[in-house]
Coordinates of C-alpha atoms in Angstrom, one line a residue:
X246 CA 36.2 -53.7 -53.0
X247 CA 38.7 -55.5 -50.8
X248 CA 39.8 -53.5 -47.8
X249 CA 43.6 -53.5 -47.3
X250 CA 44.8 -55.4 -44.3
X251 CA 45.2 -53.6 -41.0
X252 CA 48.9 -53.6 -40.1
X253 CA 48.8 -51.0 -37.4
X254 CA 50.4 -52.1 -34.2
X255 CA 47.7 -50.7 -31.9
X256 CA 45.0 -52.7 -33.8
X257 CA 42.8 -49.7 -34.7
X258 CA 41.4 -49.4 -38.1
X259 CA 42.3 -46.4 -40.3
X260 CA 39.7 -43.7 -41.0
X261 CA 37.0 -44.7 -43.4
X262 CA 37.2 -42.4 -46.5
X263 CA 34.5 -42.0 -49.2
X264 CA 35.1 -43.8 -52.5
X265 CA 35.2 -40.4 -54.3
X266 CA 38.1 -39.2 -52.2
X267 CA 40.0 -42.5 -52.6
X268 CA 39.8 -42.3 -56.4
X269 CA 42.1 -39.2 -56.5
X270 CA 45.2 -41.0 -55.1
X271 CA 46.5 -44.5 -55.0
X272 CA 47.9 -44.0 -51.6
X273 CA 45.3 -44.5 -49.0
X274 CA 47.4 -42.8 -46.3
X275 CA 47.5 -39.5 -48.2
X276 CA 43.8 -38.6 -47.4
X277 CA 41.5 -36.5 -49.6
X278 CA 43.0 -34.8 -52.7
X279 CA 44.3 -31.3 -52.0
X280 CA 42.2 -29.7 -54.8
X281 CA 39.0 -30.6 -52.9
X282 CA 39.8 -27.6 -50.6
X283 CA 41.5 -27.3 -47.2
X284 CA 39.4 -26.3 -44.2
X285 CA 38.6 -22.5 -44.3
X286 CA 40.2 -20.3 -41.7
X287 CA 37.8 -18.1 -39.6
X288 CA 38.4 -14.4 -40.5
X289 CA 40.2 -12.5 -37.8
X290 CA 37.5 -9.8 -37.7
X291 CA 34.9 -12.5 -36.9
X292 CA 37.0 -13.9 -34.1
X293 CA 37.4 -10.4 -32.6
X294 CA 33.7 -9.6 -32.9
X295 CA 32.7 -12.9 -31.4
X296 CA 35.1 -12.4 -28.5
X297 CA 33.8 -8.9 -27.8
X298 CA 30.2 -10.1 -27.8
X299 CA 31.0 -12.9 -25.5
X300 CA 32.8 -10.5 -23.1
X301 CA 29.8 -8.1 -23.2
X302 CA 27.3 -11.0 -22.5
X303 CA 29.4 -12.2 -19.6
X304 CA 29.6 -8.6 -18.3
X305 CA 25.8 -8.1 -18.6
X306 CA 25.0 -11.4 -16.9
X307 CA 27.6 -10.6 -14.2
X308 CA 26.2 -7.1 -13.7
X309 CA 22.6 -8.3 -13.5
X310 CA 23.6 -11.1 -11.1
X311 CA 25.5 -8.6 -8.9
X312 CA 22.5 -6.2 -8.7
X313 CA 20.0 -9.1 -8.2
X314 CA 22.1 -10.5 -5.4
X315 CA 22.7 -7.1 -3.9
X316 CA 19.1 -6.0 -3.9
X317 CA 17.9 -9.4 -2.7
X318 CA 20.4 -9.2 0.1
X319 CA 19.2 -5.8 1.1
X320 CA 15.6 -7.0 1.7
X321 CA 14.3 -7.8 5.2
X322 CA 11.1 -9.8 5.5
X323 CA 8.3 -10.3 8.1
X324 CA 5.0 -12.2 8.1
X325 CA 2.0 -10.5 6.5
X326 CA -0.3 -11.4 9.4
X327 CA -0.2 -11.9 13.1
X328 CA -2.9 -14.5 13.3
X329 CA -5.9 -13.4 11.3
X330 CA -6.9 -15.7 8.5
X331 CA -7.2 -14.4 5.0
X332 CA -10.3 -15.6 3.1
X333 CA -9.2 -14.3 -0.3
X334 CA -6.8 -16.1 -2.6
X335 CA -3.4 -14.7 -3.2
X336 CA -3.4 -12.0 -5.9
X337 CA -1.6 -12.1 -9.2
X338 CA 1.0 -9.3 -8.7
X339 CA 0.9 -8.5 -12.4
X340 CA -2.8 -8.4 -13.2
X341 CA -5.0 -8.2 -10.0
X342 CA -6.1 -5.3 -8.0
X343 CA -3.6 -5.0 -5.2
X344 CA -3.5 -3.3 -1.7
X345 CA -0.2 -2.5 -0.1
X346 CA 0.1 -1.2 3.4
X347 CA 3.0 1.3 3.6
X348 CA 4.4 2.0 7.0
X349 CA 7.1 4.3 8.4
X350 CA 8.9 2.9 11.4
X351 CA 10.0 5.1 14.3
X352 CA 12.5 2.5 15.6
X353 CA 15.8 4.1 16.7
X354 CA 18.1 1.1 16.2
X355 CA 21.2 1.1 14.0
X356 CA 21.3 4.0 11.5
X357 CA 18.2 5.5 13.2
X358 CA 19.9 6.0 16.5
X359 CA 20.6 9.7 15.8
X360 CA 16.9 10.3 16.1
X361 CA 16.7 9.1 19.7
X362 CA 17.3 5.9 21.6
X363 CA 15.6 2.6 22.2
X364 CA 13.5 4.2 25.0
X365 CA 11.7 6.3 22.3
X366 CA 10.2 3.2 20.7
X367 CA 9.1 0.0 22.3
X368 CA 9.0 -3.6 21.0
X369 CA 8.8 -3.6 17.2
X370 CA 8.4 0.2 17.2
X371 CA 5.4 2.4 16.3
X372 CA 4.3 3.3 12.8
X373 CA 5.3 6.9 12.2
X374 CA 3.4 6.8 8.9
X375 CA 0.6 4.5 7.8
X376 CA -0.8 4.6 4.3
X377 CA -2.8 2.1 2.3
X378 CA -2.0 2.1 -1.5
X379 CA -4.7 0.6 -3.6
X380 CA -3.7 -0.2 -7.3
X381 CA -6.6 -0.9 -9.7
X382 CA -6.5 -4.1 -11.7
X383 CA -6.3 -2.2 -15.0
X384 CA -3.4 -0.1 -13.7
X385 CA -5.2 3.1 -14.5
X386 CA -5.6 4.6 -10.9
X387 CA -4.2 4.4 -7.4
X388 CA -5.8 5.4 -4.2
X389 CA -3.5 6.3 -1.2
X390 CA -5.4 6.4 2.1
X391 CA -3.6 7.9 5.1
X392 CA -4.4 6.9 8.7
X393 CA -3.6 9.4 11.4
X394 CA -1.2 8.0 14.0
X395 CA -3.5 9.4 16.8
X396 CA -6.6 7.5 15.5
X397 CA -8.2 5.4 18.2
X398 CA -9.1 1.9 16.9
X399 CA -9.7 -1.7 18.1
X400 CA -6.7 -4.0 17.6
X401 CA -7.5 -7.7 17.2
X402 CA -5.7 -10.5 19.0
X403 CA -2.2 -10.9 17.6
X404 CA 0.6 -13.4 18.0
X405 CA 4.3 -12.5 17.9
X406 CA 5.8 -14.5 15.1
X407 CA 9.2 -14.7 16.9
X408 CA 8.2 -15.5 20.5
X409 CA 4.7 -17.0 19.7
X410 CA 3.3 -14.9 22.6
X411 CA -0.3 -14.2 22.2
X412 CA -1.4 -10.6 22.9
X413 CA -5.2 -10.1 23.6
X414 CA -7.4 -7.8 21.6
X415 CA -7.4 -4.1 22.6
X416 CA -10.1 -1.5 22.3
X417 CA -9.7 2.3 21.8
X418 CA -5.9 2.4 21.4
X419 CA -3.8 4.5 18.9
X420 CA -3.4 2.9 15.6
X421 CA 0.3 3.6 15.5
X422 CA 0.8 1.1 18.4
X423 CA -0.7 -1.8 16.5
X424 CA 2.7 -3.2 15.5
X425 CA 4.6 -2.5 18.7
X426 CA 3.9 -5.8 20.5
X427 CA 3.4 -8.5 17.8
X428 CA 5.0 -6.9 14.8
X429 CA 4.0 -5.5 11.4
X430 CA 1.5 -8.3 10.8
X431 CA -0.6 -7.0 13.7
X432 CA -0.8 -3.6 12.0
X433 CA -2.0 -5.3 8.8
X434 CA -4.6 -7.2 10.7
X435 CA -5.8 -4.0 12.4
X436 CA -6.2 -2.1 9.1
X437 CA -8.1 -5.1 7.7
X438 CA -10.4 -5.1 10.7
X439 CA -10.9 -1.3 10.4
X440 CA -11.6 -1.2 6.6
X441 CA -13.1 -4.6 5.8
X442 CA -10.4 -5.1 3.2
X443 CA -7.8 -7.8 3.0
X444 CA -4.3 -6.3 2.4
X445 CA -2.1 -8.2 0.0
X446 CA 1.4 -6.9 0.9
X447 CA 3.2 -4.4 3.1
X448 CA 6.3 -2.3 2.9
X449 CA 7.8 -0.7 6.0
X450 CA 10.6 1.8 5.7
X451 CA 12.7 3.5 8.4
X452 CA 13.9 7.1 8.7
X453 CA 16.8 6.7 6.4
X454 CA 14.7 5.5 3.5
X455 CA 13.3 9.0 3.0
X456 CA 16.8 10.6 3.1
X457 CA 18.4 8.2 0.7
X458 CA 15.4 8.1 -1.7
X459 CA 15.3 11.9 -1.9
X460 CA 19.0 12.0 -2.6
X461 CA 18.7 9.3 -5.3
X462 CA 16.1 11.4 -7.2
X463 CA 18.1 14.6 -6.8
X464 CA 15.7 16.3 -4.4
X465 CA 11.9 16.8 -4.2
X466 CA 10.1 20.2 -4.6
X467 CA 7.8 21.2 -1.8
X468 CA 5.8 24.4 -1.2
X469 CA 4.8 26.2 2.0
X470 CA 2.5 29.3 2.4
X471 CA 4.9 31.1 4.7
X472 CA 8.4 30.9 6.0
X473 CA 8.3 28.3 8.8
X474 CA 10.7 26.9 11.4
X475 CA 9.9 23.9 13.6
X476 CA 12.4 23.6 16.5
X477 CA 11.4 20.0 17.1
X478 CA 12.1 18.6 13.7
X479 CA 14.5 21.3 12.8
X480 CA 12.6 22.0 9.5
X481 CA 13.3 25.5 8.2
X482 CA 11.8 26.6 4.9
X483 CA 11.3 29.9 3.2
X484 CA 7.9 31.0 1.7
X485 CA 7.2 29.4 -1.6
X486 CA 8.8 26.4 -3.4
X487 CA 12.0 24.7 -2.2
X488 CA 13.8 21.6 -3.1
X489 CA 14.4 19.3 -0.1
X490 CA 16.5 16.2 0.1
X491 CA 18.4 14.2 2.7
X492 CA 17.9 15.4 6.3
X493 CA 15.7 18.2 5.2
X494 CA 13.3 15.9 3.3
X495 CA 13.1 13.7 6.4
X496 CA 12.3 16.7 8.5
X497 CA 9.5 17.7 6.1
X498 CA 7.7 14.4 6.3
X499 CA 8.3 14.0 10.1
X500 CA 7.4 17.4 11.4
X501 CA 4.3 17.3 13.6
X502 CA 3.9 21.0 14.2
X503 CA 4.9 23.0 11.1
X504 CA 1.7 22.7 9.2
X505 CA -2.1 23.2 9.6
X506 CA -3.0 23.6 13.3
X507 CA 0.1 21.7 14.4
X508 CA -1.7 18.4 14.5
X509 CA -1.6 15.1 12.7
X510 CA -3.9 16.1 9.9
X511 CA -1.6 18.9 8.8
X512 CA 1.3 16.4 8.9
X513 CA -0.6 14.0 6.7
X514 CA -1.3 16.6 4.0
X515 CA 2.4 17.6 4.0
X516 CA 3.3 13.9 3.5
X517 CA 0.8 13.5 0.7
X518 CA 2.2 16.7 -0.9
X519 CA 5.7 15.3 -0.7
X520 CA 4.7 12.0 -2.3
X521 CA 2.7 13.8 -5.0
X522 CA 5.8 15.9 -5.9
X523 CA 8.0 12.7 -5.7
X524 CA 5.6 10.9 -8.1
X525 CA 5.8 13.8 -10.6
X526 CA 9.6 14.0 -10.3
X527 CA 10.0 10.2 -11.0
X528 CA 7.6 10.2 -13.9
X529 CA 8.9 13.5 -15.5
X530 CA 12.5 12.3 -15.3
X531 CA 11.6 9.0 -17.0
X532 CA 13.1 7.2 -14.0
X533 CA 10.7 4.2 -14.2
X534 CA 11.9 3.5 -17.7
X535 CA 15.6 4.2 -17.0
X536 CA 17.4 1.0 -15.7
X537 CA 20.3 2.9 -14.2
X538 CA 18.1 5.3 -12.2
X539 CA 15.8 2.5 -11.2
X540 CA 18.7 0.5 -9.8
X541 CA 19.9 3.5 -7.7
X542 CA 16.4 4.1 -6.3
X543 CA 15.9 0.3 -5.7
X544 CA 19.2 0.2 -3.8
X545 CA 18.3 3.2 -1.7
X546 CA 14.9 1.8 -0.9
X547 CA 15.7 -1.9 -0.3
X548 CA 18.5 -1.1 2.2
X549 CA 15.9 0.4 4.5
X550 CA 12.9 -1.7 3.7
X551 CA 11.0 -4.6 5.4
X552 CA 8.4 -6.4 3.3
X553 CA 6.2 -9.5 3.5
X554 CA 7.5 -12.8 2.2
X555 CA 5.1 -12.7 -0.8
X556 CA 6.7 -9.5 -2.0
X557 CA 10.3 -10.4 -1.1
X558 CA 11.9 -10.9 -4.5
X559 CA 13.5 -8.4 -6.9
X560 CA 11.3 -9.6 -9.8
X561 CA 8.1 -9.1 -7.8
X562 CA 9.2 -5.6 -6.7
X563 CA 10.0 -4.7 -10.3
X564 CA 6.6 -6.1 -11.4
X565 CA 4.9 -3.7 -9.0
X566 CA 7.0 -0.8 -10.1
X567 CA 6.2 -1.6 -13.7
X568 CA 2.5 -1.4 -13.0
X569 CA 2.9 2.1 -11.7
X570 CA 4.9 3.6 -14.5
X571 CA 2.1 4.5 -16.9
X572 CA -0.6 5.7 -14.5
X573 CA -1.9 9.2 -15.0
X574 CA -0.8 11.4 -12.1
X575 CA -4.3 12.8 -12.1
X576 CA -5.6 9.4 -11.1
X577 CA -3.3 9.0 -8.1
X578 CA -5.7 10.1 -5.3
X579 CA -4.5 11.0 -1.8
X580 CA -7.1 10.7 0.9
X581 CA -7.1 11.1 4.7
X582 CA -9.4 8.9 6.7
X583 CA -12.3 11.0 7.9
X584 CA -11.9 11.7 11.6
X585 CA -13.1 13.9 14.4
X586 CA -11.7 14.6 17.9
X587 CA -12.3 11.5 20.1
X588 CA -15.1 11.6 22.7
X589 CA -12.8 9.9 25.2
X590 CA -9.8 12.2 24.6
X591 CA -10.0 15.4 22.6
X592 CA -6.2 15.1 21.9
X593 CA -6.9 11.9 20.0
X594 CA -9.0 11.1 16.9
X595 CA -11.9 8.8 16.1
X596 CA -13.6 7.8 12.8
X597 CA -16.1 10.4 11.6
X598 CA -19.3 8.7 10.7
X599 CA -20.9 8.2 8.2
X600 CA -18.0 9.5 6.1
X601 CA -15.5 6.9 7.2
X602 CA -17.8 4.0 6.5
X603 CA -18.7 5.5 3.2
X604 CA -15.0 5.7 2.3
X605 CA -14.3 2.1 3.3
X606 CA -17.4 0.8 1.4
X607 CA -16.3 2.7 -1.7
X608 CA -12.8 1.1 -1.4
X609 CA -14.3 -2.4 -1.0
X610 CA -16.3 -1.7 -4.1
X611 CA -13.3 -0.5 -6.0
X612 CA -14.7 3.0 -6.6
X613 CA -12.6 5.6 -8.4
X614 CA -12.3 8.2 -5.7
X615 CA -11.4 10.9 -8.3
X616 CA -14.6 10.1 -10.1
X617 CA -17.1 8.2 -7.9
X618 CA -19.7 8.0 -10.7
X619 CA -17.3 5.9 -12.9
X620 CA -18.2 2.3 -13.4
X621 CA -16.1 0.0 -11.1
X622 CA -13.8 -2.6 -12.7
X623 CA -15.1 -6.1 -13.3
X624 CA -12.9 -7.5 -10.6
X625 CA -14.4 -5.3 -7.9
X626 CA -17.5 -7.4 -7.4
X627 CA -15.5 -10.6 -6.9
X628 CA -13.3 -9.1 -4.1
X629 CA -15.9 -6.9 -2.4
X630 CA -17.1 -7.8 1.0
X631 CA -20.5 -9.5 0.8
X632 CA -23.4 -7.4 2.0
X633 CA -25.6 -8.8 4.7
X634 CA -29.1 -9.9 3.7
X635 CA -32.2 -10.1 5.9
X636 CA -32.7 -13.3 7.8
X637 CA -35.5 -15.4 6.4
X638 CA -35.8 -17.6 9.4
X639 CA -35.9 -16.7 13.1
X640 CA -32.7 -14.9 14.2
X641 CA -30.1 -17.0 16.0
X642 CA -29.8 -14.3 18.7
X643 CA -31.8 -12.8 21.6
X644 CA -33.2 -9.5 20.4
X645 CA -33.5 -8.2 24.0
X646 CA -29.7 -8.3 24.3
X647 CA -28.7 -6.5 21.1
X648 CA -27.5 -2.9 21.5
X649 CA -29.1 -0.7 18.9
X650 CA -28.7 3.1 18.8
X651 CA -30.5 5.7 16.7
X652 CA -28.5 8.7 15.5
X653 CA -30.9 11.3 14.0
X654 CA -29.4 13.3 11.1
X655 CA -32.7 13.8 9.4
X656 CA -33.3 17.3 10.7
X657 CA -36.6 16.2 12.2
X658 CA -36.1 15.5 16.0
X659 CA -39.4 13.7 16.3
X660 CA -38.1 10.9 14.1
X661 CA -35.8 9.6 16.9
X662 CA -38.7 8.5 19.2
X663 CA -40.7 7.1 16.3
X664 CA -37.8 4.9 15.2
X665 CA -37.0 3.9 18.7
X666 CA -40.6 2.8 19.3
X667 CA -40.6 0.8 16.1
X668 CA -37.4 -1.0 17.2
X669 CA -38.7 -1.7 20.7
X670 CA -42.0 -2.9 19.4
X671 CA -40.1 -5.5 17.3
X672 CA -38.4 -6.8 20.4
X673 CA -35.1 -4.8 20.4
X674 CA -35.3 -3.5 23.9
X675 CA -31.7 -2.3 24.3
X676 CA -32.2 0.9 22.3
X677 CA -30.5 4.2 22.8
X678 CA -30.0 7.5 21.0
X679 CA -27.0 9.6 19.9
X680 CA -26.4 13.1 18.8
X681 CA -25.7 13.3 15.0
X682 CA -24.6 15.6 12.3
X683 CA -27.1 16.2 9.4
X684 CA -26.7 13.7 6.6
X685 CA -28.6 13.2 3.3
X686 CA -28.9 9.4 3.2
X687 CA -30.0 6.9 5.9
X688 CA -27.7 4.0 6.7
X689 CA -27.4 1.1 9.2
X690 CA -23.9 0.6 10.6
X691 CA -22.8 -2.5 12.5
X692 CA -19.7 -3.6 14.5
X693 CA -18.0 -6.9 14.4
X694 CA -20.3 -9.9 14.7
X695 CA -23.5 -7.9 14.3
X696 CA -24.0 -8.2 10.5
X697 CA -27.1 -10.4 11.0
X698 CA -28.7 -8.1 13.6
X699 CA -28.0 -5.1 11.3
X700 CA -29.7 -6.9 8.3
X701 CA -32.8 -7.5 10.4
X702 CA -32.9 -4.0 11.7
X703 CA -32.6 -2.6 8.1
X704 CA -35.4 -4.9 6.9
X705 CA -37.6 -3.8 9.8
X706 CA -37.1 -0.1 8.9
X707 CA -37.2 -0.5 5.1
X708 CA -33.5 0.4 4.6
X709 CA -32.0 -1.2 1.5
X710 CA -29.3 -3.8 1.9
X711 CA -26.9 -1.6 0.0
X712 CA -27.1 0.9 2.9
X713 CA -26.1 -1.6 5.5
X714 CA -22.4 -1.0 6.2
X715 CA -19.7 -2.3 8.6
X716 CA -18.2 0.3 10.8
X717 CA -15.2 -0.3 13.1
X718 CA -16.3 2.4 15.6
X719 CA -19.8 1.1 16.2
X720 CA -20.6 -1.2 19.1
X721 CA -23.6 -3.3 18.1
X722 CA -25.9 -1.6 15.5
X723 CA -26.4 2.0 14.7
X724 CA -29.3 3.4 12.7
X725 CA -28.1 6.8 11.2
X726 CA -31.2 8.6 10.0
X727 CA -30.8 10.9 7.0
X728 CA -32.9 13.6 5.4
X729 CA -34.4 11.0 3.1
X730 CA -36.0 9.4 6.2
X731 CA -37.4 12.7 7.6
X732 CA -41.0 11.7 7.0
X733 CA -41.2 8.1 5.8
X734 CA -39.0 5.3 4.6
X735 CA -35.6 6.1 3.1
X736 CA -35.0 6.3 -0.6
X737 CA -34.7 2.7 -1.9
X738 CA -31.3 1.4 -3.0
X739 CA -29.7 4.8 -2.5
X740 CA -26.2 4.0 -1.3
X741 CA -24.5 6.7 0.9
X742 CA -22.5 9.1 -1.2
X743 CA -18.9 9.9 -0.6
X744 CA -18.1 13.3 0.9
X745 CA -17.3 15.8 -1.9
X746 CA -13.9 16.7 -0.3
X747 CA -12.8 13.1 0.3
X748 CA -9.8 13.5 -2.0
X749 CA -7.2 15.9 -0.5
X750 CA -5.2 16.1 -3.8
X751 CA -4.0 14.0 -6.7
X752 CA -0.4 13.5 -7.7
X753 CA -1.0 16.0 -10.5
X754 CA -1.8 18.8 -8.1
X755 CA 0.8 21.2 -6.8
X756 CA -0.3 22.2 -3.3
X757 CA 1.3 24.7 -0.9
X758 CA 1.1 23.5 2.7
X759 CA -0.5 25.9 5.1
X760 CA 2.1 26.9 7.7
X761 CA 1.2 26.7 11.3
X762 CA 0.6 30.4 12.4
X763 CA 2.5 29.7 15.6
X764 CA 5.7 28.7 13.7
X765 CA 5.7 31.3 10.9
X766 CA 9.0 33.2 10.8
X767 CA 9.6 36.7 9.4

């Protein structure tokens, strides 16, 4: 076929048409024949529907972006550590066992100025609350361990991340002061040193977090044994169950005198009772599966929250929240670190041994505190602290310089001298004795840098490696004799048992707080 000549002034060629279309008309300029069908018009209803969907999608995206930007903008961050090196790899926030240190700050800056002035808190402030939340890898249980603010501990050397000033290690100071000089990371390092764990994240909230969170959920039910009034915190409650929120909720968790004997342990139990009730309220109301409620709570929390950089994204926070939504409240265990009045100051507390070391060992081994006989998860072994083993070669230390004490809880006083003579005969000349409470199982405890000495002492006495435990309150090595060592060697491979009352309550328990008799009103 011969193409007609191109006579267009602009020199462009006409559109190329198919031969079929050209056959229906002799005039090439007419285009396709009309009976082949004009282009169909889009129905009006489809245009409207498409427009509505487009507007909705834009709205959803804009809403999500607004909240993501808002929540992200609320977040304040700080370093996870103040100098201590972490030997474990970073956890997978979705699937790994995770430990989060939860702190309440007593800082009086900004919105917190109504609770005092800057003179009431120094440096980075003190931790008004300190709890370690331990989430199992299978998301089936949570342990929440409370540390009394008056607990005397050793604080490691810490570096202020802002000024880079190095603060030397301290011994026998209150745990709530761990963050005051070098920041939150120093509190994390202190709890790591105390427990032998390696914390993955932290969350620190101020006074207003409790007020706004309790308002966001519509109040939290609490119970007290008697009508009580604390003039310091201004907490006033009638006997029985009440719903607290806002300022009253804050007074409930802050009061230091209203419960128990007016000390820190009564305060801890009240805080645990409040959190138990809050957990039930959130789960019963379906809050964790309700996006609108979750956003309100997230906004209330993040405005008053400081977290580590590894946790500092909205998706990561939602991942952690998602892990908690299906946990049985009966498997959320609240525990107070075992303590006794401190020998150096009866107004302060020290770790109660062997109960504290047993607790920390159970935590390192991922034991279910609500059912210690249950089999640990498969990931526990990988993350547990390695147990010391007896030295095969000559020890790389001078035995005559190693402090070893014998605490006799066997019920047989004569065993003290017998064990001391055995130790001295083996070359351990710095041997002393301590008074001890009766215990069932023998254990060897050791302080920092004495793991090798403890292993050798345990091997000498026939104590199984599983009963050789780190203990933050021990200087050197301590042999704690139990009833199993009353006459001969201790029971082989019998790990110390957890105290029967180690769990104060679970989130499924409704507990009435015992009012301080001195503050009961009529």
